[in-house]
Coordinates of C-alpha atoms in Angstrom, one line a residue:
Chain T
X995 CA 23.6 -54.5 49.8
X996 CA 26.9 -53.0 50.5
X997 CA 29.9 -54.5 48.7
X998 CA 32.8 -56.1 50.7
X999 CA 35.6 -53.8 50.3
X1000 CA 38.4 -55.1 47.9
X1001 CA 42.2 -54.8 48.9
X1002 CA 44.9 -54.1 46.6
X1003 CA 48.4 -55.0 47.4
X1004 CA 50.8 -53.0 45.1
X1005 CA 53.8 -50.7 45.1
X1006 CA 53.5 -47.2 43.6
X1007 CA 55.9 -47.6 40.9
X1008 CA 54.8 -51.3 39.9
X1009 CA 53.6 -51.0 36.4
X1010 CA 51.5 -54.1 36.9
X1011 CA 49.9 -52.6 39.8
X1012 CA 49.4 -49.4 38.0
X1013 CA 47.2 -51.2 35.4
X1014 CA 45.0 -52.6 38.1
X1015 CA 44.8 -49.2 39.6
X1016 CA 43.4 -47.6 36.5
X1017 CA 41.0 -50.5 35.8
X1018 CA 39.6 -49.9 39.1
X1019 CA 39.3 -46.2 38.7
X1020 CA 37.8 -46.5 35.4
X1021 CA 35.0 -48.7 36.8
X1022 CA 34.6 -46.5 39.7
X1023 CA 35.4 -49.2 42.3
X1024 CA 36.5 -48.4 45.6
X1025 CA 39.4 -50.4 47.3
X1026 CA 41.8 -50.1 50.2
X1027 CA 45.5 -49.6 49.1
X1028 CA 47.9 -52.1 50.8
X1029 CA 51.4 -50.9 49.7
X1030 CA 54.2 -53.4 49.5
X1031 CA 57.7 -51.9 49.4
X1032 CA 59.6 -53.9 46.7
X1033 CA 62.8 -51.8 47.2
X1034 CA 63.0 -53.0 50.9
X1035 CA 62.1 -56.5 49.9
X1036 CA 58.7 -56.6 51.5
X1037 CA 57.2 -58.7 48.8
X1038 CA 59.4 -61.8 50.0
X1039 CA 58.2 -61.7 53.6
X1040 CA 56.4 -64.7 54.5
X1041 CA 53.1 -62.4 55.2
X1042 CA 53.1 -61.4 51.7
X1043 CA 53.9 -64.8 50.3
X1044 CA 50.8 -66.0 52.2
X1045 CA 48.8 -63.4 50.1
X1046 CA 50.7 -64.3 46.9
X1047 CA 52.9 -67.2 46.5
X1048 CA 54.7 -65.7 43.4
X1049 CA 55.6 -62.7 45.7
X1050 CA 54.7 -60.4 43.0
X1051 CA 52.6 -57.5 42.9
X1052 CA 49.6 -56.8 42.4
X1053 CA 47.3 -59.1 44.4
X1054 CA 43.6 -57.9 44.7
X1055 CA 41.9 -59.6 47.7
X1056 CA 38.1 -59.8 47.2
X1057 CA 35.8 -62.0 49.3
X1058 CA 38.7 -63.5 51.0
X1059 CA 40.2 -64.7 47.6
X1060 CA 43.6 -63.6 46.4
X1061 CA 43.7 -62.9 42.8
X1062 CA 47.1 -62.4 41.2
X1063 CA 48.3 -61.6 37.8
X1064 CA 47.3 -58.0 36.7
X1065 CA 45.5 -59.1 33.3
X1066 CA 43.8 -61.9 35.2
X1067 CA 42.5 -59.5 37.8
X1068 CA 41.4 -57.0 35.2
X1069 CA 39.4 -59.8 33.2
X1070 CA 37.8 -60.7 36.4
X1071 CA 36.7 -57.0 37.3
X1072 CA 35.5 -56.9 33.4
X1073 CA 33.4 -59.9 34.1
X1074 CA 32.0 -59.0 37.6
X1075 CA 31.4 -55.2 37.0
X1076 CA 30.9 -54.9 32.9
X1077 CA 30.2 -51.3 32.9
X1078 CA 32.0 -49.2 31.7
X1079 CA 33.6 -51.8 29.5
X1080 CA 37.6 -52.3 29.2
X1081 CA 37.1 -54.4 26.1
X1082 CA 34.9 -54.1 22.8
X1083 CA 32.2 -56.2 22.1
X1084 CA 33.0 -58.1 18.9
X1085 CA 35.5 -60.9 19.4
X1086 CA 37.7 -59.8 16.6
X1087 CA 38.0 -56.4 18.3
X1088 CA 38.5 -58.0 21.6
X1089 CA 41.6 -60.0 20.2
X1090 CA 43.2 -56.8 19.0
X1091 CA 42.8 -55.0 22.4
X1092 CA 44.0 -58.1 24.2
X1093 CA 46.9 -58.3 21.7
X1094 CA 48.1 -54.8 22.3
X1095 CA 47.9 -55.2 26.2
X1096 CA 49.8 -58.7 25.8
X1097 CA 52.3 -57.0 23.8
X1098 CA 53.2 -54.6 26.7
X1099 CA 52.5 -57.4 29.5
X1100 CA 54.5 -60.2 27.9
X1101 CA 57.0 -58.7 25.7
X1102 CA 57.9 -55.5 27.2
X1103 CA 57.5 -55.4 30.8
X1104 CA 58.6 -58.7 32.2
X1105 CA 62.0 -58.6 30.6
X1106 CA 62.6 -54.9 32.3
X1107 CA 61.1 -56.0 35.5
X1108 CA 63.1 -55.0 38.6
X1109 CA 64.0 -58.7 39.4
X1110 CA 65.4 -59.2 36.0
X1111 CA 67.3 -55.9 36.0
X1112 CA 68.8 -56.9 39.4
X1113 CA 69.8 -60.4 38.0
X1114 CA 71.5 -58.5 35.3
X1115 CA 73.5 -56.6 37.9
X1116 CA 74.0 -59.6 40.2
X1117 CA 75.1 -62.3 39.3
X1118 CA 75.7 -60.9 35.8
X1119 CA 77.6 -58.1 36.8
X1120 CA 76.3 -55.6 34.3
X1121 CA 76.7 -52.1 35.0
X1122 CA 73.9 -49.5 35.0
X1123 CA 74.6 -48.2 31.3
X1124 CA 74.0 -51.9 30.0
X1125 CA 71.0 -52.3 32.1
X1126 CA 69.6 -49.2 30.8
X1127 CA 70.1 -50.1 27.1
X1128 CA 68.6 -53.5 27.7
X1129 CA 65.4 -51.7 29.1
X1130 CA 65.7 -49.2 26.1
X1131 CA 66.2 -52.2 23.7
X1132 CA 63.0 -54.3 24.6
X1133 CA 60.7 -51.2 25.1
X1134 CA 61.8 -49.9 21.6
X1135 CA 60.9 -53.3 19.8
X1136 CA 57.6 -53.4 21.5
X1137 CA 56.7 -49.9 21.0
X1138 CA 57.6 -50.0 17.3
X1139 CA 55.2 -52.8 16.9
X1140 CA 52.5 -51.1 18.9
X1141 CA 53.2 -47.9 16.9
X1142 CA 52.7 -49.4 13.8
X1143 CA 49.4 -51.2 14.5
X1144 CA 47.8 -48.0 16.2
X1145 CA 49.0 -45.8 13.3
X1146 CA 47.7 -48.2 10.7
X1147 CA 44.3 -49.3 12.2
X1148 CA 41.0 -47.6 11.6
X1149 CA 40.1 -48.9 14.9
X1150 CA 42.4 -46.7 16.7
X1151 CA 40.7 -43.3 18.1
X1152 CA 41.2 -40.8 20.8
X1153 CA 42.6 -44.1 22.8
X1154 CA 44.1 -47.4 21.4
X1155 CA 40.7 -48.6 20.5
X1156 CA 37.9 -46.0 19.9
X1157 CA 37.3 -42.9 21.9
X1158 CA 37.0 -44.5 25.4
X1159 CA 39.7 -46.0 27.3
X1160 CA 40.3 -49.7 27.9
X1161 CA 42.4 -52.4 28.5
X1162 CA 45.2 -51.5 25.9
X1163 CA 45.6 -48.0 27.1
X1164 CA 45.8 -49.2 30.8
X1165 CA 48.8 -51.4 30.0
X1166 CA 50.3 -48.9 27.5
X1167 CA 50.4 -46.0 30.1
X1168 CA 52.3 -47.4 32.7
X1169 CA 54.8 -48.8 30.2
X1170 CA 55.2 -45.2 28.9
X1171 CA 55.8 -44.1 32.3
X1172 CA 58.5 -46.8 32.8
X1173 CA 60.0 -45.8 29.5
X1174 CA 60.5 -42.4 30.7
X1175 CA 62.1 -43.5 33.7
X1176 CA 64.8 -45.3 31.7
X1177 CA 65.2 -42.4 29.4
X1178 CA 64.0 -44.5 26.1
X1179 CA 63.6 -42.4 23.1
X1180 CA 59.8 -41.9 22.4
X1181 CA 60.0 -39.5 19.3
X1182 CA 59.4 -42.3 16.8
X1183 CA 56.1 -43.1 18.5
X1184 CA 53.8 -40.3 17.8
X1185 CA 50.5 -42.1 18.3
X1186 CA 51.6 -43.5 21.5
X1187 CA 52.5 -40.1 22.5
X1188 CA 49.2 -38.7 21.6
X1189 CA 47.2 -41.2 23.5
X1190 CA 49.6 -40.9 26.5
X1191 CA 48.8 -37.2 26.6
X1192 CA 44.8 -38.1 26.1
X1193 CA 45.2 -40.5 29.1
X1194 CA 47.0 -38.3 31.3
X1195 CA 43.8 -35.8 31.0
X1196 CA 41.4 -38.6 32.3
X1197 CA 40.6 -38.6 35.7
X1198 CA 40.9 -42.4 36.4
X1199 CA 44.4 -42.0 34.9
X1200 CA 45.3 -39.2 37.1
X1201 CA 44.0 -41.0 40.2
X1202 CA 45.9 -44.2 39.4
X1203 CA 49.5 -42.4 38.7
X1204 CA 52.3 -43.5 40.9
X1205 CA 52.8 -39.9 42.3
X1206 CA 49.2 -40.0 43.8
X1207 CA 49.8 -43.1 45.7
X1208 CA 50.1 -43.2 49.5
X1209 CA 53.5 -45.1 49.4
X1210 CA 54.9 -42.6 47.0
X1211 CA 57.9 -40.8 48.6
X1212 CA 56.9 -37.1 49.7
X1213 CA 59.3 -35.5 47.2
X1214 CA 57.4 -37.3 44.3
X1215 CA 53.9 -36.6 45.3
X1216 CA 52.4 -33.6 43.2
Chain V
X754 CA 28.0 -73.3 5.4
X755 CA 31.7 -74.2 5.3
X756 CA 34.2 -72.5 7.6
X757 CA 37.0 -70.4 6.0
X758 CA 40.1 -72.4 6.9
X759 CA 42.4 -70.8 9.5
X760 CA 46.3 -70.3 8.8
X761 CA 48.5 -70.7 11.8
X762 CA 52.2 -69.2 11.4
X763 CA 54.2 -70.8 13.8
X764 CA 57.5 -72.7 14.6
X765 CA 57.5 -76.2 15.8
X766 CA 59.5 -75.3 18.9
X767 CA 58.0 -72.0 19.7
X768 CA 56.1 -72.7 22.9
X769 CA 53.6 -69.6 22.1
X770 CA 52.6 -71.4 19.0
X771 CA 52.6 -74.7 20.8
X772 CA 50.0 -73.1 23.1
X773 CA 47.8 -72.1 20.3
X774 CA 48.2 -75.5 18.5
X775 CA 46.8 -77.4 21.7
X776 CA 43.8 -74.9 22.0
X777 CA 42.9 -75.8 18.1
X778 CA 43.3 -79.4 18.7
X779 CA 41.3 -79.4 22.1
X780 CA 38.5 -77.5 20.2
X781 CA 38.9 -79.9 17.0
X782 CA 39.4 -76.9 14.8
X783 CA 41.1 -77.7 11.4
X784 CA 43.9 -75.1 10.3
X785 CA 46.6 -74.9 7.8
X786 CA 50.4 -74.8 9.3
X787 CA 52.4 -72.1 7.9
X788 CA 56.0 -72.7 9.2
X789 CA 58.2 -69.6 10.0
X790 CA 61.8 -70.6 10.8
X791 CA 62.8 -68.6 13.5
X792 CA 66.5 -70.1 13.5
X793 CA 67.0 -68.8 10.0
X794 CA 65.2 -65.4 10.5
X795 CA 62.3 -65.8 8.5
X796 CA 60.2 -64.0 11.0
X797 CA 62.1 -60.9 10.1
X798 CA 61.3 -61.2 6.4
X799 CA 59.1 -58.4 5.0
X800 CA 56.6 -61.0 3.9
X801 CA 56.2 -62.1 7.6
X802 CA 56.2 -58.7 9.0
X803 CA 53.3 -57.8 6.7
X804 CA 51.3 -60.6 8.6
X805 CA 52.5 -59.8 11.9
X806 CA 54.3 -56.5 12.5
X807 CA 55.7 -57.7 15.7
X808 CA 57.7 -60.4 13.8
X809 CA 56.8 -62.9 16.6
X810 CA 55.2 -66.1 16.2
X811 CA 52.3 -67.3 16.3
X812 CA 49.8 -65.4 14.1
X813 CA 46.4 -66.9 13.4
X814 CA 45.0 -65.7 10.2
X815 CA 41.1 -66.0 10.0
X816 CA 38.7 -64.2 7.7
X817 CA 41.6 -62.1 6.5
X818 CA 42.3 -61.0 9.9
X819 CA 45.7 -61.4 11.7
X820 CA 45.4 -62.3 15.1
X821 CA 48.6 -62.2 17.2
X822 CA 49.6 -62.9 20.8
X823 CA 48.8 -66.5 21.8
X824 CA 46.6 -65.8 24.8
X825 CA 44.5 -63.1 22.6
X826 CA 44.2 -65.6 20.1
X827 CA 43.3 -68.4 22.5
X828 CA 40.8 -66.0 24.1
X829 CA 39.3 -65.4 20.8
X830 CA 38.9 -69.1 20.0
X831 CA 37.1 -69.6 23.3
X832 CA 34.7 -66.8 22.5
X833 CA 33.8 -68.0 19.0
X834 CA 34.0 -71.8 19.5
X835 CA 33.1 -72.0 23.4
X836 CA 32.9 -76.0 23.3
X837 CA 34.9 -77.7 24.8
X838 CA 35.6 -74.7 27.3
X839 CA 39.2 -73.9 28.0
X840 CA 38.1 -71.7 31.0
X841 CA 35.7 -72.7 33.8
X842 CA 32.3 -70.6 34.2
X843 CA 32.7 -68.8 37.5
X844 CA 34.6 -65.5 37.3
X845 CA 36.8 -66.2 40.5
X846 CA 37.8 -69.8 38.9
X847 CA 38.4 -67.9 35.7
X848 CA 40.7 -65.8 37.4
X849 CA 42.7 -68.6 38.7
X850 CA 43.2 -70.4 35.6
X851 CA 44.1 -67.1 33.9
X852 CA 46.6 -66.1 36.5
X853 CA 48.4 -69.6 36.2
X854 CA 48.4 -69.2 32.4
X855 CA 49.8 -65.7 32.9
X856 CA 52.4 -66.9 35.2
X857 CA 53.9 -68.9 32.6
X858 CA 53.1 -66.5 29.5
X859 CA 54.4 -63.3 31.2
X860 CA 56.8 -64.3 34.1
X861 CA 58.7 -67.2 32.7
X862 CA 58.4 -67.6 29.0
X863 CA 59.2 -64.0 27.6
X864 CA 62.5 -63.8 29.9
X865 CA 63.8 -67.1 28.3
X866 CA 62.6 -66.5 24.7
X867 CA 65.1 -66.9 21.8
X868 CA 65.4 -63.3 21.2
X869 CA 66.3 -62.4 25.0
X870 CA 69.0 -65.3 25.2
X871 CA 70.4 -64.1 21.8
X872 CA 70.7 -60.9 23.4
X873 CA 72.6 -62.3 26.5
X874 CA 75.0 -63.8 23.9
X875 CA 75.4 -60.8 21.7
X876 CA 76.0 -57.9 22.9
X877 CA 76.2 -59.1 26.3
X878 CA 78.8 -61.7 25.6
X879 CA 77.4 -64.1 28.1
X880 CA 78.3 -68.0 27.4
X881 CA 76.1 -70.7 27.1
X882 CA 76.5 -71.8 30.6
X883 CA 75.4 -68.7 31.9
X884 CA 72.4 -68.3 29.5
X885 CA 71.6 -71.9 30.7
X886 CA 71.3 -70.8 34.4
X887 CA 69.5 -67.7 33.5
X888 CA 66.6 -69.9 31.7
X889 CA 66.8 -72.4 34.7
X890 CA 66.5 -69.6 37.3
X891 CA 63.3 -68.1 35.9
X892 CA 61.8 -71.3 35.1
X893 CA 62.4 -72.3 38.9
X894 CA 60.8 -69.0 40.2
X895 CA 57.8 -69.4 38.2
X896 CA 57.5 -73.3 38.6
X897 CA 58.1 -72.9 42.4
X898 CA 54.9 -70.5 42.6
X899 CA 52.8 -72.7 40.2
X900 CA 53.5 -75.9 42.1
X901 CA 52.6 -74.3 45.4
X902 CA 49.3 -73.2 43.9
X903 CA 48.5 -76.6 42.5
X904 CA 49.5 -78.5 45.4
X905 CA 47.2 -76.5 47.9
X906 CA 44.1 -75.6 45.8
X907 CA 41.0 -77.8 45.9
X908 CA 40.4 -76.7 42.3
X909 CA 43.4 -78.8 40.8
X910 CA 42.4 -82.1 39.6
X911 CA 43.7 -84.5 36.9
X912 CA 44.7 -81.3 35.2
X913 CA 45.3 -77.7 36.5
X914 CA 41.8 -76.9 37.0
X915 CA 39.5 -79.8 37.5
X916 CA 39.4 -83.1 35.3
X917 CA 39.5 -81.5 31.9
X918 CA 42.4 -79.7 30.2
X919 CA 42.2 -76.0 29.7
X920 CA 44.0 -72.7 29.4
X921 CA 46.5 -73.2 32.4
X922 CA 47.5 -76.6 31.1
X923 CA 48.0 -75.7 27.4
X924 CA 50.4 -72.8 28.7
X925 CA 52.2 -75.1 31.1
X926 CA 52.9 -78.0 29.0
X927 CA 55.0 -75.9 26.4
X928 CA 57.0 -74.6 29.3
X929 CA 57.8 -78.0 30.8
X930 CA 58.9 -78.9 27.2
X931 CA 61.4 -75.7 27.3
X932 CA 62.5 -76.6 30.8
X933 CA 63.6 -79.9 29.5
X934 CA 65.5 -78.5 26.8
X935 CA 67.3 -76.3 29.1
X936 CA 67.9 -79.2 31.8
X937 CA 66.0 -77.2 34.4
X938 CA 65.6 -79.6 37.4
X939 CA 61.8 -80.6 37.9
X940 CA 61.9 -82.8 40.8
X941 CA 60.7 -80.4 43.3
X942 CA 57.4 -79.9 41.2
X943 CA 55.5 -83.3 41.4
X944 CA 52.2 -81.8 40.6
X945 CA 53.5 -80.1 37.6
X946 CA 55.0 -83.5 36.5
X947 CA 51.8 -85.4 37.3
X948 CA 49.8 -82.9 35.1
X949 CA 52.4 -83.1 32.3
X950 CA 52.3 -86.9 32.3
X951 CA 48.2 -86.7 32.1
X952 CA 48.6 -84.2 29.0
X953 CA 51.1 -86.2 27.4
X954 CA 48.4 -88.9 27.1
X955 CA 45.8 -86.7 25.7
X956 CA 45.3 -86.7 22.0
X957 CA 45.2 -83.0 21.6
X958 CA 48.5 -82.5 23.2
X959 CA 49.9 -85.3 21.3
X960 CA 49.0 -83.6 18.1
X961 CA 50.3 -80.4 19.0
X962 CA 53.9 -81.5 20.1
X963 CA 56.9 -80.1 18.4
X964 CA 57.9 -83.3 17.2
X965 CA 54.7 -83.9 15.5
X966 CA 54.8 -80.6 13.4
X967 CA 55.7 -80.5 9.7
X968 CA 58.7 -78.2 10.2
X969 CA 60.3 -80.2 12.6
X970 CA 63.5 -81.8 11.5
X971 CA 63.0 -85.6 10.3
X972 CA 65.6 -86.6 13.1
X973 CA 63.3 -85.2 15.8
X974 CA 60.1 -86.8 14.2
X975 CA 58.9 -89.7 16.2

């Protein structure tokens, strides 16, 4: 029986959408890409609000259901398409991987999101240098904790947990991409950099990268 | 065989610790409370950094493992103590509940966290009125989306999903508590207020509330 196609509403540079693209690619799931341009405000149009009342990307539409929040979408994909797994089997190990993922998804990314840095600019009237230091600050705090955990744990392998990529990697790599965009110093995080390099060689991460998306501007593509 | 006791490192007012307290109470799990005073900076002491390298609360220590990130801890508790369940059985419904939880845990709470409002004060030199409007702004955006989903969905019952409390409620109620502390207007969210009132009558939510914790100052306790 053929599977109803899924539609992923996203934006090439949204790191939350980027996570879901990696998960779909790792699991070999086909989907239609539905770009929503955050720069021109398409996410606030009524058409998109009908799809996602929070007006954020990504949204995965499957069997006429709108699923929101990247980690909820990925846990759903893991439950209905368990192979290859994005989480280990043992509860304590699953907790480790989810904690690494949530460190990015709760404690780094939302504070540096476009809507937050926009608010810093207007109404708070903070200039670009202040906004850049803001992003660098929260990335630094989070990456320091992640690096310490990755460097110290015997669970760390070629990827964040063992030798296959999973939930922690698919959160970490989009955040490294963002870190480079705001020129956050990364030299103090050798394990993160090593895992980032391993992921860049993986076909699923290559397919999901911002520059490979249909809504990336031509000058960024390849 | 008796269960090794768990230790929960938290702070009475931390809404992430509050979530885990509700989960433990809903599942009827005993634990030792280990207060970490965020106001006096105890979270940055080396003793606590050894427990949680991110220096955030909560941390749940179980079988000599330190588990961090409230949602990772709660998913772990759900996996090893499945009754009563905090998530529904069907994957699409689980995705709905997780999305509601993550809307609080990613898109409202971290932006208003103590460390972020501290940064707004120093180095950004924003006064208390600006910091209060900041918190109200992000709470408003998130609650608007949550209210719309709760009001529109046939899954909403006495609680966020059906007639038993679960993962979405235990994220929402600490956020309502925070919203009141920053005087965020709540009149526009009647469904959230109705669910908050239902939770306040539930013994697990009563046991977990900030005022009932051993580290709450005497003037706040009952």
